[in-house]
Amino acid sequence: MPRGAVIRFYDQFGARQDHQAWYEKPALDALVDHAGFDTCGHVVEFGCGTGQLAADCLARHLTGRAVWTATDASATMCRLAADRLARFGNRARVIHTDGSPALPVTDGDADRVVSTYVLDLMDKNDILTLLADAHRVLIPGGLLCLTGLTFGSTPLSRLTVALWRRIYRNNPVRVGGCRPLDMAQWLDPERWQMVTNQTVTARGLVPSAVVVAKRLPNPHNGRP
Ligand SMILES: C[S@@+](CC[C@H](N)C(=O)[O-])C[C@H]1O[C@@H](n2cnc3c(N)ncnc32)[C@H](O)[C@@H]1O
């Protein structure tokens, strides 16, 4: 779906996003297991939705000194996230973006970049631009942490994905503009070292990719 249509969809969808937890939660738990949030100082999230992951991590996984910058292109989602994260004071901030695949922080300012169930809404150019920007804002050794809908690895999950893709082709709005992706294919091995790339299948039906990759120094130019 075009970027504007995606943003309009999530402006309308709002808090209903939290009802997707039944298939997102197992993958988000696996992501948290590999993200090392307990040792980081600044997490930047692209496409934070209602702020559910940020709230959970700030409450349970980050130290009291760590800060979470949550961004989203939907005004509705930003409002919901800001309300949910208000109790964390200046440990959390929500930034409403214009939908550009970019992170509104300076070079090397983050030690985690997180994006869950967002790349699967974006076109290839936007994905590649976002990944290049994640490389820019992460410190060397910082972690890129992604989840998203992916291809099935069991007969039942392959069937689910086949049905999902058919709906997506006919009317992408009915599946929120998401389609299954192999996210790891976009990570250049000269710039990212894979920490984990696994498929977590919720209730045996909906497969999600969980990808955590370490930022390597810039290849060839000797700069960090
Ligand atoms: C499927 S929801 C996922 C929300 C949340 N990350 C989660 O896991 O529940 C996708 C979110 O990405 C946001 N989004 C979509 N395209 C975006 C873009 N180009 N820039 C920033 N946010 C975007 C939507 O507004 C929505 O909040």
CSV table of C-alpha atoms and ligand atoms in Angstrom, one decimal:
chain,number,residue,atom,x,y,z
A,1,MET,CA,0.0,0.0,0.0
A,2,PRO,CA,1.3,3.6,-0.6
A,3,ARG,CA,2.7,5.2,2.5
A,4,GLY,CA,-0.2,7.7,2.9
A,5,ALA,CA,-2.7,4.9,2.7
A,6,VAL,CA,-0.9,3.0,5.4
A,7,ILE,CA,-0.8,6.0,7.7
A,8,ARG,CA,-4.5,6.7,7.2
A,9,PHE,CA,-5.3,3.0,8.0
A,10,TYR,CA,-3.4,3.2,11.3
A,11,ASP,CA,-5.0,6.6,12.2
A,12,GLN,CA,-8.3,4.8,12.0
A,13,PHE,CA,-7.2,1.5,13.5
A,14,GLY,CA,-5.8,3.1,16.6
A,15,ALA,CA,-6.1,1.0,19.8
A,16,ARG,CA,-7.4,-2.1,17.9
A,17,GLN,CA,-3.7,-2.7,17.1
A,18,ASP,CA,-3.4,-4.1,20.7
A,19,HIS,CA,-5.7,-7.0,19.7
A,20,GLN,CA,-3.0,-8.3,17.4
A,21,ALA,CA,-1.0,-9.3,20.5
A,22,TRP,CA,-2.2,-12.9,20.1
A,23,TYR,CA,0.2,-13.4,17.2
A,24,GLU,CA,2.7,-10.6,18.0
A,25,LYS,CA,3.5,-11.4,21.6
A,26,PRO,CA,5.4,-14.7,21.2
A,27,ALA,CA,7.8,-13.1,18.6
A,28,LEU,CA,8.2,-9.9,20.8
A,29,ASP,CA,9.1,-12.1,23.7
A,30,ALA,CA,11.8,-13.8,21.6
A,31,LEU,CA,13.0,-10.4,20.4
A,32,VAL,CA,13.4,-9.2,24.0
A,33,ASP,CA,15.3,-12.4,24.9
A,34,HIS,CA,18.0,-11.4,22.3
A,35,ALA,CA,17.9,-7.6,22.5
A,36,GLY,CA,20.0,-7.2,25.7
A,37,PHE,CA,17.8,-4.3,26.8
A,38,ASP,CA,19.2,-4.5,30.3
A,39,THR,CA,22.6,-3.2,29.1
A,40,CYS,CA,21.5,-0.4,26.8
A,41,GLY,CA,21.0,3.4,27.3
A,42,HIS,CA,19.0,4.6,24.4
A,43,VAL,CA,16.5,2.7,22.3
A,44,VAL,CA,15.0,4.2,19.2
A,45,GLU,CA,11.8,2.6,17.9
A,46,PHE,CA,10.4,3.1,14.3
A,47,GLY,CA,6.6,2.6,14.1
A,48,CYS,CA,5.8,2.3,17.8
A,49,GLY,CA,2.0,1.9,17.4
A,50,THR,CA,0.3,2.3,20.8
A,51,GLY,CA,3.6,2.1,22.7
A,52,GLN,CA,3.0,-1.4,24.1
A,53,LEU,CA,6.5,-2.7,23.6
A,54,ALA,CA,8.1,0.5,24.9
A,55,ALA,CA,5.9,0.4,28.0
A,56,ASP,CA,6.7,-3.2,28.7
A,57,CYS,CA,10.5,-2.7,28.2
A,58,LEU,CA,10.7,0.5,30.3
A,59,ALA,CA,8.8,-1.3,33.1
A,60,ARG,CA,10.5,-4.6,33.0
A,61,HIS,CA,13.7,-4.8,30.9
A,62,LEU,CA,15.5,-1.4,30.8
A,63,THR,CA,17.5,0.1,33.7
A,64,GLY,CA,16.1,3.2,35.3
A,65,ARG,CA,18.7,5.4,33.4
A,66,ALA,CA,17.7,4.1,29.9
A,67,VAL,CA,15.7,6.2,27.5
A,68,TRP,CA,13.2,5.1,24.8
A,69,THR,CA,12.5,7.3,21.7
A,70,ALA,CA,9.3,6.1,20.0
A,71,THR,CA,8.4,7.3,16.5
A,72,ASP,CA,5.3,6.9,14.4
A,73,ALA,CA,3.8,8.5,11.4
A,74,SER,CA,0.2,8.1,12.6
A,75,ALA,CA,-1.1,11.0,14.8
A,76,THR,CA,-3.6,8.6,16.5
A,77,MET,CA,-0.8,6.1,17.4
A,78,CYS,CA,1.4,8.9,18.7
A,79,ARG,CA,-1.4,10.1,21.0
A,80,LEU,CA,-2.0,6.6,22.3
A,81,ALA,CA,1.7,5.9,22.8
A,82,ALA,CA,2.2,9.3,24.5
A,83,ASP,CA,-0.7,8.5,26.9
A,84,ARG,CA,0.6,5.1,27.7
A,85,LEU,CA,4.2,6.2,28.2
A,86,ALA,CA,3.5,9.4,30.2
A,87,ARG,CA,4.1,7.5,33.5
A,88,PHE,CA,7.8,7.1,32.5
A,89,GLY,CA,8.4,10.9,32.4
A,90,ASN,CA,11.5,11.9,30.6
A,91,ARG,CA,12.6,8.3,30.1
A,92,ALA,CA,10.2,8.1,27.1
A,93,ARG,CA,9.5,10.5,24.3
A,94,VAL,CA,7.2,10.1,21.3
A,95,ILE,CA,7.9,11.8,18.0
A,96,HIS,CA,5.3,12.2,15.3
A,97,THR,CA,7.1,11.8,11.9
A,98,ASP,CA,6.1,12.5,8.3
A,99,GLY,CA,6.4,8.8,7.3
A,100,SER,CA,9.9,9.2,5.9
A,101,PRO,CA,12.0,6.0,6.5
A,102,ALA,CA,14.4,7.9,8.8
A,103,LEU,CA,15.1,8.1,12.5
A,104,PRO,CA,15.1,11.6,14.0
A,105,VAL,CA,18.2,11.2,16.1
A,106,THR,CA,21.9,12.1,15.5
A,107,ASP,CA,24.6,9.8,14.3
A,108,GLY,CA,25.7,7.1,16.8
A,109,ASP,CA,23.1,8.3,19.4
A,110,ALA,CA,21.4,4.9,19.9
A,111,ASP,CA,22.5,1.5,21.1
A,112,ARG,CA,19.3,-0.3,20.0
A,113,VAL,CA,17.0,0.4,17.0
A,114,VAL,CA,13.7,-1.5,17.2
A,115,SER,CA,10.9,-1.9,14.7
A,116,THR,CA,8.2,-4.5,15.1
A,117,TYR,CA,5.6,-5.3,12.4
A,118,VAL,CA,6.5,-2.2,10.3
A,119,LEU,CA,8.9,-3.3,7.6
A,120,ASP,CA,6.3,-5.7,6.4
A,121,LEU,CA,4.2,-2.6,5.4
A,122,MET,CA,7.0,-0.8,3.6
A,123,ASP,CA,8.3,-1.0,0.0
A,124,LYS,CA,11.8,-2.2,-0.8
A,125,ASN,CA,13.3,1.3,-1.2
A,126,ASP,CA,11.9,2.5,2.1
A,127,ILE,CA,13.2,-0.6,3.9
A,128,LEU,CA,16.7,-0.2,2.5
A,129,THR,CA,16.7,3.5,3.4
A,130,LEU,CA,15.5,2.8,6.9
A,131,LEU,CA,18.2,0.1,7.4
A,132,ALA,CA,20.9,2.5,6.2
A,133,ASP,CA,19.6,5.1,8.7
A,134,ALA,CA,19.5,2.5,11.5
A,135,HIS,CA,23.2,1.9,10.7
A,136,ARG,CA,23.9,5.6,10.9
A,137,VAL,CA,22.2,6.1,14.3
A,138,LEU,CA,23.6,3.0,16.0
A,139,ILE,CA,26.9,2.9,17.8
A,140,PRO,CA,29.3,0.2,16.5
A,141,GLY,CA,28.2,-3.0,18.2
A,142,GLY,CA,24.6,-1.6,18.7
A,143,LEU,CA,21.7,-3.9,17.9
A,144,LEU,CA,19.0,-3.7,15.2
A,145,CYS,CA,16.0,-5.6,16.5
A,146,LEU,CA,13.2,-6.5,14.1
A,147,THR,CA,10.1,-8.6,14.0
A,148,GLY,CA,7.6,-9.0,11.2
A,149,LEU,CA,5.3,-11.3,9.4
A,150,THR,CA,7.2,-14.0,7.4
A,151,PHE,CA,6.8,-17.1,5.4
A,152,GLY,CA,5.5,-20.3,7.0
A,153,SER,CA,7.8,-23.2,8.1
A,154,THR,CA,5.1,-25.8,8.8
A,155,PRO,CA,2.2,-27.0,6.6
A,156,LEU,CA,-0.4,-25.1,8.7
A,157,SER,CA,1.5,-21.9,8.8
A,158,ARG,CA,2.3,-22.1,5.1
A,159,LEU,CA,-1.5,-22.4,4.5
A,160,THR,CA,-2.2,-19.4,6.7
A,161,VAL,CA,0.4,-17.4,4.8
A,162,ALA,CA,-1.0,-18.5,1.4
A,163,LEU,CA,-4.4,-17.3,2.5
A,164,TRP,CA,-3.0,-14.0,3.9
A,165,ARG,CA,-1.1,-13.3,0.6
A,166,ARG,CA,-4.3,-14.0,-1.4
A,167,ILE,CA,-6.2,-11.4,0.8
A,168,TYR,CA,-3.3,-9.0,0.5
A,169,ARG,CA,-3.3,-9.2,-3.3
A,170,ASN,CA,-7.1,-8.6,-3.5
A,171,ASN,CA,-7.4,-6.0,-0.8
A,172,PRO,CA,-4.3,-5.2,1.3
A,173,VAL,CA,-6.4,-3.0,3.7
A,174,ARG,CA,-8.0,-6.2,5.1
A,175,VAL,CA,-4.7,-7.3,6.5
A,176,GLY,CA,-3.5,-3.8,7.5
A,177,GLY,CA,-1.2,-3.5,4.5
A,178,CYS,CA,1.1,-6.3,5.9
A,179,ARG,CA,2.6,-9.0,3.8
A,180,PRO,CA,5.1,-11.7,4.7
A,181,LEU,CA,8.8,-10.8,4.2
A,182,ASP,CA,12.2,-12.4,4.5
A,183,MET,CA,13.7,-9.4,6.4
A,184,ALA,CA,17.1,-10.9,6.9
A,185,GLN,CA,17.7,-10.7,3.1
A,186,TRP,CA,17.9,-6.9,3.3
A,187,LEU,CA,20.8,-6.9,5.8
A,188,ASP,CA,24.2,-6.5,4.1
A,189,PRO,CA,26.7,-8.9,5.8
A,190,GLU,CA,29.4,-6.2,5.4
A,191,ARG,CA,27.3,-3.9,7.6
A,192,TRP,CA,25.4,-6.3,9.9
A,193,GLN,CA,26.4,-9.4,11.8
A,194,MET,CA,23.4,-11.7,12.4
A,195,VAL,CA,22.8,-12.4,16.1
A,196,THR,CA,19.6,-14.3,15.6
A,197,ASN,CA,17.2,-15.0,12.7
A,198,GLN,CA,14.4,-17.2,13.8
A,199,THR,CA,10.7,-17.9,13.0
A,200,VAL,CA,8.2,-17.9,15.8
A,201,THR,CA,4.8,-19.3,14.9
A,202,ALA,CA,1.9,-18.1,17.1
A,203,ARG,CA,-0.7,-20.8,17.9
A,204,GLY,CA,0.9,-22.9,15.0
A,205,LEU,CA,-0.7,-20.5,12.6
A,206,VAL,CA,1.0,-17.1,12.1
A,207,PRO,CA,4.7,-17.0,11.5
A,208,SER,CA,6.8,-14.0,12.5
A,209,ALA,CA,10.5,-13.5,11.8
A,210,VAL,CA,12.6,-12.3,14.8
A,211,VAL,CA,15.9,-10.8,13.5
A,212,VAL,CA,18.6,-9.3,15.7
A,213,ALA,CA,21.8,-8.0,14.0
A,214,LYS,CA,24.9,-6.3,15.3
A,215,ARG,CA,26.0,-3.1,13.6
A,216,LEU,CA,29.5,-3.5,12.1
A,217,PRO,CA,31.8,-0.6,11.4
A,218,ASN,CA,31.3,1.1,8.0
A,219,PRO,CA,33.0,-1.1,5.4
A,220,HIS,CA,35.9,0.4,3.3
A,221,ASN,CA,36.1,4.0,4.7
A,222,GLY,CA,37.7,3.2,8.1
A,223,ARG,CA,35.1,5.4,9.9
A,224,PRO,CA,33.1,3.8,12.8
B,1,LIG,C1,1.3,-3.1,12.5
B,1,LIG,S1,1.5,-1.6,13.4
B,1,LIG,C2,2.8,-2.2,14.5
B,1,LIG,C3,2.8,-1.3,15.8
B,1,LIG,C4,3.8,-1.8,16.8
B,1,LIG,N1,5.2,-1.6,16.4
B,1,LIG,C5,3.5,-3.2,17.2
B,1,LIG,O1,4.3,-4.1,17.1
B,1,LIG,O2,2.4,-3.4,17.7
B,1,LIG,C6,2.4,-0.6,12.3
B,1,LIG,C7,2.8,0.8,12.8
B,1,LIG,O3,3.8,1.4,12.0
B,1,LIG,C8,3.4,2.7,11.8
B,1,LIG,N2,3.9,3.1,10.5
B,1,LIG,C9,3.6,2.6,9.2
B,1,LIG,N3,4.3,3.2,8.3
B,1,LIG,C10,5.2,4.0,8.9
B,1,LIG,C11,6.2,5.0,8.5
B,1,LIG,N4,6.5,5.1,7.2
B,1,LIG,N5,6.8,5.7,9.4
B,1,LIG,C12,6.5,5.6,10.7
B,1,LIG,N6,5.6,4.7,11.2
B,1,LIG,C13,4.9,4.0,10.3
B,1,LIG,C14,1.9,2.7,11.8
B,1,LIG,O4,1.3,4.0,12.0
B,1,LIG,C15,1.6,1.7,12.9
B,1,LIG,O5,1.6,2.4,14.2
